[in-house]
Amino acid sequence: MSVINAIRMGGAEVLPLIEGGKGVAISNGISAGHWALAGGVGTFSAVNADSYDQDGRVIPQIYHGRTRRERHEELIAYAIRGALAQARRAFDITGGKGRIHANILWEMGGAERVITGVLEQAKGLIHGITCGAGMPYRLSDIAARFNVHYYPIVSSGRAFSALWKRAYHKTASLLGGVVYEDPWLAGGHNGLSNSEDPTKPEDPLPRVLALRKAMRDFGLHDTPIIMAGGVWCLDDWADWIDNKDLGPVAFQFGTRPLLTVESPIGDAWKQRLLTLKEGDVFLNRFSPTGFYSSAVNNSFIRELRDRNDRQVAYSTEAVGEHTAEYGVGPRRRLVYLTPPDLERAQGWEQSGFTEALRTPDSTLIFVTPDKAREILQDQTDCMGCLSQCRFSNWSQQEPDFTNGKKADPRSFCIQKTLQDIAHRGDEPDAVEHNLMFSGHNAFRFAKDPFYSNGFIPTVKQLMERILTGR
């Protein structure tokens, strides 16, 4: 049995057990509040969090703006209101005594405006900001402005070194910890670099030791490192605990808190977690962010994979092997395929995939008419939920608010699918046909005797179980 003691982090003594922040209403004030009440650090997501009417009912995030820019402003307003609602719920549950963090994604739309708007109105409610999905250089400036601790999420010592040298050294006293999120094990979006192979996982220990070396070079001997990704039970990490080479460490649990009584996800989602097998969760490159992400292999992912497989390169002129004429769109504008690709395209058409959509890479993908209409409608409805999006070609950079590329139909509207599974997770169909983020150890729900006969613990029971080491 691995015994773990409280450590000092962010100016307070806490159990080094952190709830991982999961966006769009999945880590909320209730789950965070109960985690903090049990002695750990609760984390609610400030990524398009839910807000409530006077009767406590979720306010649907419906957009009325005529332009993407107008809808983007609505999105920011929703995000600030929702994050404040979750911070207050967490505070109320703990009676103001637990440690609560807010999690944001640097690449989400209006990230800096959202967290600034929240912190301006949440004095005393939030003790730390965790932030990943990009290189959040400005995170330390925001923390200093509101005197809260900050916790950057990185996947390498090299990334942290860049952040430190450019910005964080100016606000060292508020650096509460550094989250190492393993790119091969963690759920959601992952920080794989171009030099790393998604099919060849690396042992996290040498990578975290390299991070600690970099931190010690900067004088950060006692700043905790928070291990995130693949954390199931403490016995798995016995050689990390009280390891002098690693220094103070804490452990972040992202997937396990999904399966608790207080978790806001629906019952169908919880039941699906109990049935996952090893290999059901894998890395994919479909996200409109451009990052790899880790999700359950369901019908949603399979459709994206099939959509990308039904793809051929085209030329606007007859050149080289591209000599076969093919008409695209209602006006049947001519492009040129290779003869073998024309034969493949005709085969897909005979199977019902009659709509050819252009990609930014001079390829065509083939989908059904219904799917084509859905893709085009989702692109039209874009509200700028990301700082830039390859699916809709949105960018929050003025003056034109576009990334300068064609919208990419090989991806999807991430806001739509995450909102749908978050609010219809009690419906099996919604769980099967939406993006279902998960860490790679989710298959252990089915194998862990703690969950025998479909047992779903409270957060308190889960924390007690984790503290046994098993």
XYZ file of C-alpha atoms in Angstrom:
470
model
C 0.000 0.000 0.000
C 1.354 3.411 -0.978
C 0.918 6.071 1.696
C 0.725 9.677 0.610
C 0.892 12.680 2.890
C -0.359 16.219 2.570
C 1.929 18.683 0.809
C 2.042 22.447 0.619
C 0.735 23.693 -2.689
C -0.602 27.087 -3.616
C -0.073 28.385 -0.104
C -2.073 25.668 1.648
C -1.718 22.141 3.008
C -3.691 19.716 0.835
C -3.788 16.073 -0.044
C -1.783 15.853 -3.286
C -4.826 14.492 -5.117
C -6.152 16.797 -7.817
C -9.380 16.540 -9.769
C -8.614 17.024 -13.442
C -10.580 19.732 -15.211
C -12.765 18.479 -18.056
C -14.434 21.069 -20.242
C -18.003 21.918 -21.275
C -19.968 21.029 -18.127
C -18.096 17.808 -17.261
C -16.061 19.068 -14.281
C -18.463 21.384 -12.499
C -18.863 23.103 -9.173
C -20.549 20.120 -7.559
C -17.845 17.614 -8.442
C -15.095 20.122 -7.615
C -16.678 21.123 -4.343
C -16.993 17.553 -3.102
C -13.426 16.717 -4.169
C -12.126 19.711 -2.227
C -14.342 18.839 0.742
C -12.592 15.444 0.890
C -9.223 17.165 1.277
C -7.919 17.312 -2.286
C -8.001 20.122 -4.847
C -11.252 20.379 -6.769
C -11.202 21.692 -10.312
C -14.163 22.993 -12.249
C -13.995 23.737 -15.943
C -14.311 27.347 -17.061
C -14.726 26.175 -20.663
C -18.331 26.989 -21.608
C -19.615 25.976 -18.193
C -23.324 25.781 -17.423
C -25.217 28.629 -15.831
C -28.669 28.387 -14.266
C -31.970 30.234 -14.116
C -33.663 31.252 -10.866
C -35.163 27.779 -10.541
C -31.776 26.053 -10.865
C -32.336 24.792 -14.398
C -29.505 24.822 -16.932
C -29.748 27.733 -19.350
C -29.280 26.377 -22.896
C -26.498 28.126 -24.781
C -28.473 29.344 -27.784
C -26.917 31.889 -30.138
C -28.898 34.687 -31.763
C -26.142 36.737 -33.416
C -26.263 37.075 -37.182
C -22.485 36.964 -37.591
C -19.772 34.761 -36.124
C -18.321 37.811 -34.386
C -21.659 38.540 -32.687
C -22.052 34.907 -31.652
C -18.484 34.931 -30.316
C -19.440 37.768 -27.961
C -22.445 35.733 -26.784
C -20.164 32.750 -26.180
C -17.826 34.809 -23.982
C -20.779 36.091 -21.957
C -22.094 32.541 -21.482
C -18.629 31.342 -20.449
C -18.124 34.020 -17.789
C -21.595 33.563 -16.352
C -21.218 29.783 -16.283
C -17.797 29.765 -14.663
C -19.009 32.112 -11.941
C -21.976 29.839 -11.282
C -19.701 26.825 -10.905
C -17.233 28.690 -8.658
C -20.059 29.709 -6.339
C -21.446 26.177 -6.199
C -18.044 24.763 -5.286
C -17.553 27.459 -2.631
C -20.954 26.757 -1.093
C -20.279 23.010 -0.878
C -16.966 23.485 0.931
C -18.164 26.337 3.090
C -15.255 28.316 1.728
C -12.703 25.952 3.280
C -11.684 23.757 0.320
C -9.186 24.516 -2.420
C -10.815 25.212 -5.768
C -9.118 25.655 -9.132
C -10.577 26.856 -12.419
C -9.390 25.120 -15.577
C -9.174 26.962 -18.901
C -7.794 26.108 -22.323
C -5.514 28.751 -23.781
C -6.733 27.923 -27.279
C -10.400 28.336 -26.408
C -12.157 31.346 -27.858
C -11.624 34.476 -25.785
C -9.636 32.588 -23.127
C -7.999 35.648 -21.621
C -11.219 37.661 -21.623
C -13.129 34.790 -20.021
C -10.774 34.065 -17.128
C -10.257 37.790 -16.513
C -14.012 38.349 -16.462
C -14.444 35.487 -14.020
C -11.678 36.505 -11.631
C -12.907 40.106 -11.543
C -16.140 38.798 -9.969
C -14.928 35.733 -8.053
C -12.707 37.141 -5.339
C -12.120 34.491 -2.675
C -13.876 31.762 -4.668
C -10.978 30.546 -6.821
C -7.524 29.697 -5.473
C -5.752 28.648 -8.652
C -5.900 28.615 -12.441
C -4.814 25.572 -14.417
C -4.236 26.131 -18.093
C -3.030 24.095 -21.052
C -3.836 23.540 -24.739
C -1.211 25.849 -26.118
C 1.572 27.969 -24.649
C -0.111 30.272 -22.111
C 2.591 32.917 -21.689
C 0.104 35.426 -20.311
C -1.144 33.093 -17.574
C 1.308 34.438 -14.992
C 0.311 38.045 -15.738
C -3.349 37.213 -15.132
C -2.483 35.383 -11.904
C -0.462 38.358 -10.675
C -3.282 40.774 -11.441
C -5.698 38.837 -9.229
C -3.198 37.345 -6.752
C -4.108 33.710 -7.420
C -1.741 30.811 -8.017
C -1.274 29.444 -11.498
C -0.603 25.917 -12.767
C 0.554 25.617 -16.381
C -0.072 22.287 -18.109
C 2.893 21.045 -20.132
C 4.014 17.781 -21.686
C 7.778 18.334 -21.504
C 10.500 20.140 -19.604
C 11.319 21.974 -22.795
C 7.850 23.523 -22.954
C 8.037 24.672 -19.339
C 11.491 26.158 -19.881
C 10.147 28.263 -22.734
C 7.274 29.522 -20.578
C 9.587 30.284 -17.647
C 12.182 32.190 -19.623
C 9.663 34.258 -21.522
C 7.223 35.116 -18.725
C 6.911 33.005 -15.587
C 10.202 34.028 -13.968
C 8.603 37.416 -13.317
C 5.855 35.851 -11.168
C 7.640 32.915 -9.548
C 5.985 33.359 -6.141
C 2.529 32.537 -7.534
C 3.569 29.421 -9.465
C 1.644 26.864 -7.416
C 2.743 23.816 -9.379
C 3.455 22.481 -12.835
C 1.102 19.924 -14.341
C 2.828 17.307 -16.478
C 0.107 15.922 -18.745
C 1.304 12.775 -20.433
C 0.489 12.994 -24.151
C -0.003 9.230 -24.532
C -2.147 8.628 -21.450
C -4.275 11.674 -20.710
C -7.794 12.200 -22.010
C -8.849 15.129 -24.138
C -6.391 17.208 -26.134
C -2.769 16.183 -25.841
C 0.521 17.982 -26.330
C 2.384 15.710 -28.720
C 5.143 17.551 -30.550
C 5.977 16.990 -34.199
C 9.015 14.931 -33.165
C 6.976 12.494 -31.046
C 5.263 9.409 -32.421
C 1.645 8.945 -31.249
C 2.029 5.173 -31.711
C 5.128 4.913 -29.506
C 4.357 5.895 -25.894
C 7.271 6.980 -23.754
C 7.750 6.224 -20.060
C 6.608 9.336 -18.175
C 9.236 9.034 -15.413
C 12.274 10.167 -17.477
C 10.213 12.976 -18.961
C 9.125 14.195 -15.531
C 12.671 13.891 -14.186
C 13.768 16.123 -17.067
C 11.035 18.581 -16.101
C 12.234 18.573 -12.486
C 15.816 19.181 -13.603
C 14.706 22.209 -15.574
C 12.695 23.470 -12.610
C 15.657 23.055 -10.249
C 17.824 24.994 -12.666
C 15.333 27.834 -12.153
C 15.347 27.448 -8.360
C 11.985 25.672 -8.201
C 13.061 22.859 -5.875
C 9.886 22.768 -3.767
C 7.290 23.579 -6.425
C 5.143 20.467 -6.868
C 4.881 18.589 -10.150
C 1.391 17.244 -10.761
C 1.346 13.992 -12.724
C -1.681 13.885 -15.033
C -2.660 11.092 -17.403
C -2.875 7.385 -16.651
C -3.292 7.894 -12.900
C -5.590 5.209 -11.536
C -4.295 4.127 -8.128
C -1.335 5.180 -5.995
C 0.203 1.704 -5.871
C 0.980 2.147 -9.580
C 3.128 5.159 -8.649
C 4.871 3.840 -5.523
C 8.325 4.693 -6.900
C 7.239 8.314 -7.442
C 6.078 8.960 -3.883
C 8.816 10.374 -1.605
C 11.247 10.107 -4.510
C 14.036 12.609 -3.786
C 14.964 12.875 -7.452
C 11.407 13.897 -8.331
C 10.830 16.169 -5.365
C 7.271 16.991 -4.281
C 4.659 15.381 -6.510
C 0.887 15.300 -6.659
C -1.438 13.203 -8.795
C -4.274 14.360 -10.998
C -7.300 12.156 -11.569
C -9.253 13.014 -14.687
C -11.120 9.900 -15.772
C -11.956 8.263 -12.430
C -14.041 11.202 -11.113
C -16.362 10.769 -14.104
C -17.778 7.679 -12.429
C -19.059 9.163 -9.186
C -22.504 10.019 -7.881
C -21.671 13.731 -8.036
C -20.315 13.601 -11.590
C -22.681 15.533 -13.885
C -22.388 13.161 -16.855
C -25.471 11.137 -17.745
C -26.205 7.566 -16.752
C -25.689 6.140 -20.255
C -22.209 7.674 -20.294
C -21.408 6.225 -16.885
C -22.613 2.784 -17.941
C -20.498 2.947 -21.100
C -17.409 3.630 -19.002
C -18.051 0.407 -17.084
C -17.921 -1.629 -20.312
C -14.811 -0.229 -22.024
C -12.033 -2.621 -23.019
C -8.334 -1.969 -23.454
C -7.827 -0.322 -26.836
C -11.257 1.343 -26.903
C -9.573 4.702 -26.263
C -7.007 5.975 -28.748
C -5.340 9.107 -30.077
C -6.791 10.746 -33.176
C -6.049 13.848 -35.247
C -9.598 14.879 -36.151
C -9.909 17.790 -33.713
C -10.504 21.246 -35.225
C -7.758 22.515 -32.885
C -5.098 20.622 -34.851
C -3.993 18.845 -31.656
C -4.122 15.108 -31.129
C -6.896 14.092 -28.770
C -7.803 10.980 -26.819
C -11.361 9.689 -27.137
C -13.505 6.548 -27.083
C -13.791 4.733 -30.394
C -17.540 5.045 -30.987
C -19.730 5.689 -34.047
C -18.785 9.366 -34.026
C -15.068 8.598 -34.341
C -15.650 5.829 -36.870
C -17.626 8.180 -39.114
C -14.794 10.703 -39.021
C -12.267 8.006 -39.843
C -14.397 6.724 -42.726
C -14.977 10.280 -43.965
C -11.231 10.880 -44.095
C -10.635 7.547 -45.826
C -13.045 8.484 -48.626
C -10.594 11.085 -49.884
C -8.801 11.716 -53.159
C -6.442 14.438 -54.371
C -7.579 16.692 -57.202
C -6.111 19.286 -59.528
C -7.864 22.269 -61.065
C -6.036 21.592 -64.323
C -5.172 18.443 -66.231
C -1.593 17.820 -65.162
C 0.541 14.735 -64.748
C -1.597 11.717 -63.812
C -4.604 13.927 -62.983
C -6.340 13.569 -66.338
C -9.809 12.241 -65.444
C -12.552 14.890 -65.430
C -14.873 15.059 -62.414
C -17.666 17.566 -61.704
C -17.922 18.968 -58.158
C -20.950 20.620 -56.573
C -24.333 21.631 -57.970
C -22.680 23.394 -60.892
C -20.444 20.384 -61.565
C -17.297 22.467 -61.778
C -14.523 20.434 -63.339
C -11.533 19.178 -61.419
C -9.140 16.419 -62.417
C -8.498 13.138 -60.657
C -6.248 10.252 -61.488
C -8.145 7.477 -63.307
C -7.860 5.078 -60.307
C -9.204 7.796 -57.978
C -12.075 8.495 -60.364
C -12.987 4.830 -60.163
C -12.906 4.995 -56.353
C -15.058 8.132 -56.354
C -17.638 6.489 -58.576
C -17.726 3.512 -56.234
C -18.383 5.747 -53.228
C -21.147 7.514 -55.143
C -22.804 4.172 -55.861
C -22.726 3.498 -52.094
C -24.605 6.730 -51.360
C -21.670 9.073 -50.689
C -22.618 11.365 -53.525
C -21.456 14.731 -52.171
C -17.838 15.743 -52.790
C -16.527 18.441 -50.423
C -13.275 20.302 -50.994
C -10.599 20.427 -48.300
C -7.827 23.034 -47.829
C -5.308 20.429 -49.042
C -6.732 20.130 -52.569
C -8.523 16.892 -51.822
C -12.144 15.845 -51.986
C -13.982 13.857 -49.340
C -17.184 11.985 -50.134
C -20.181 12.036 -47.783
C -23.915 11.467 -47.926
C -26.198 14.405 -48.754
C -27.424 14.484 -45.147
C -23.889 14.605 -43.777
C -22.937 17.329 -46.267
C -25.871 19.462 -45.126
C -24.917 18.882 -41.479
C -21.283 19.861 -42.080
C -22.190 23.019 -43.959
C -24.795 24.028 -41.349
C -22.352 23.481 -38.488
C -19.777 25.640 -40.274
C -22.393 28.347 -40.824
C -23.409 28.262 -37.141
C -19.826 28.750 -35.860
C -19.618 30.889 -32.717
C -15.838 30.983 -32.406
C -15.398 28.599 -29.480
C -11.684 28.218 -30.321
C -9.035 30.877 -30.831
C -8.863 29.448 -34.330
C -10.699 26.535 -35.909
C -9.769 24.548 -38.962
C -13.318 23.160 -39.336
C -14.965 26.568 -39.812
C -11.852 28.691 -40.659
C -12.683 30.999 -37.709
C -9.938 32.985 -35.996
C -10.498 35.547 -33.266
C -7.768 37.747 -34.769
C -8.982 41.011 -36.218
C -9.799 42.395 -38.680
C -11.263 39.545 -40.722
C -11.659 36.832 -38.033
C -10.490 34.039 -40.295
C -7.419 31.805 -40.275
C -6.927 32.499 -43.978
C -7.676 28.929 -45.052
C -10.687 27.122 -46.440
C -12.947 25.458 -43.881
C -11.980 21.806 -43.497
C -14.889 19.324 -43.759
C -12.686 16.480 -42.459
C -13.096 17.825 -38.928
C -16.190 18.713 -36.856
C -17.811 21.335 -34.623
C -16.325 20.524 -31.233
C -18.642 22.877 -29.328
C -21.744 21.200 -30.728
C -20.725 17.634 -29.957
C -19.362 18.333 -26.454
C -22.472 20.281 -25.486
C -24.645 17.460 -26.806
C -22.957 14.639 -24.910
C -22.729 16.785 -21.765
C -26.454 17.458 -21.704
C -27.783 14.247 -23.234
C -25.364 11.807 -21.631
C -28.267 9.850 -20.216
C -29.202 8.786 -23.772
C -27.250 5.864 -25.309
C -27.602 7.350 -28.793
C -25.977 10.614 -27.696
C -23.059 8.744 -26.127
C -22.532 6.727 -29.298
C -22.755 9.624 -31.753
C -20.779 12.368 -30.018
C -17.177 12.979 -29.041
C -16.498 11.069 -25.823
C -13.154 12.152 -24.395
C -11.434 9.691 -22.072
C -8.067 8.817 -20.598
C -6.438 5.619 -21.813
C -6.919 3.788 -18.510
C -10.715 3.924 -18.679
C -10.786 0.184 -19.447
C -9.822 -0.370 -15.804
C -13.348 0.481 -14.668
C -14.416 -2.935 -15.942
C -11.507 -4.697 -14.241
C -11.307 -2.899 -10.899
C -13.201 -4.821 -8.164
C -14.122 -1.485 -6.598
C -16.731 -1.117 -9.349
C -18.099 -4.680 -9.095
C -21.773 -5.083 -9.947
C -21.882 -1.611 -11.434
C -21.075 0.190 -8.178
C -20.765 3.963 -8.580
C -19.124 5.644 -5.561
C -19.576 9.085 -4.128
C -16.586 11.411 -4.433
C -15.876 10.814 -0.739
C -15.879 7.028 -1.253
C -13.598 7.353 -4.280
C -11.150 9.528 -2.357
C -11.127 7.028 0.517
C -10.427 4.264 -1.988
C -7.579 6.217 -3.605
C -6.003 6.829 -0.202
C -5.736 3.058 0.374
C -3.277 2.997 -2.522
C -5.284 0.354 -4.373
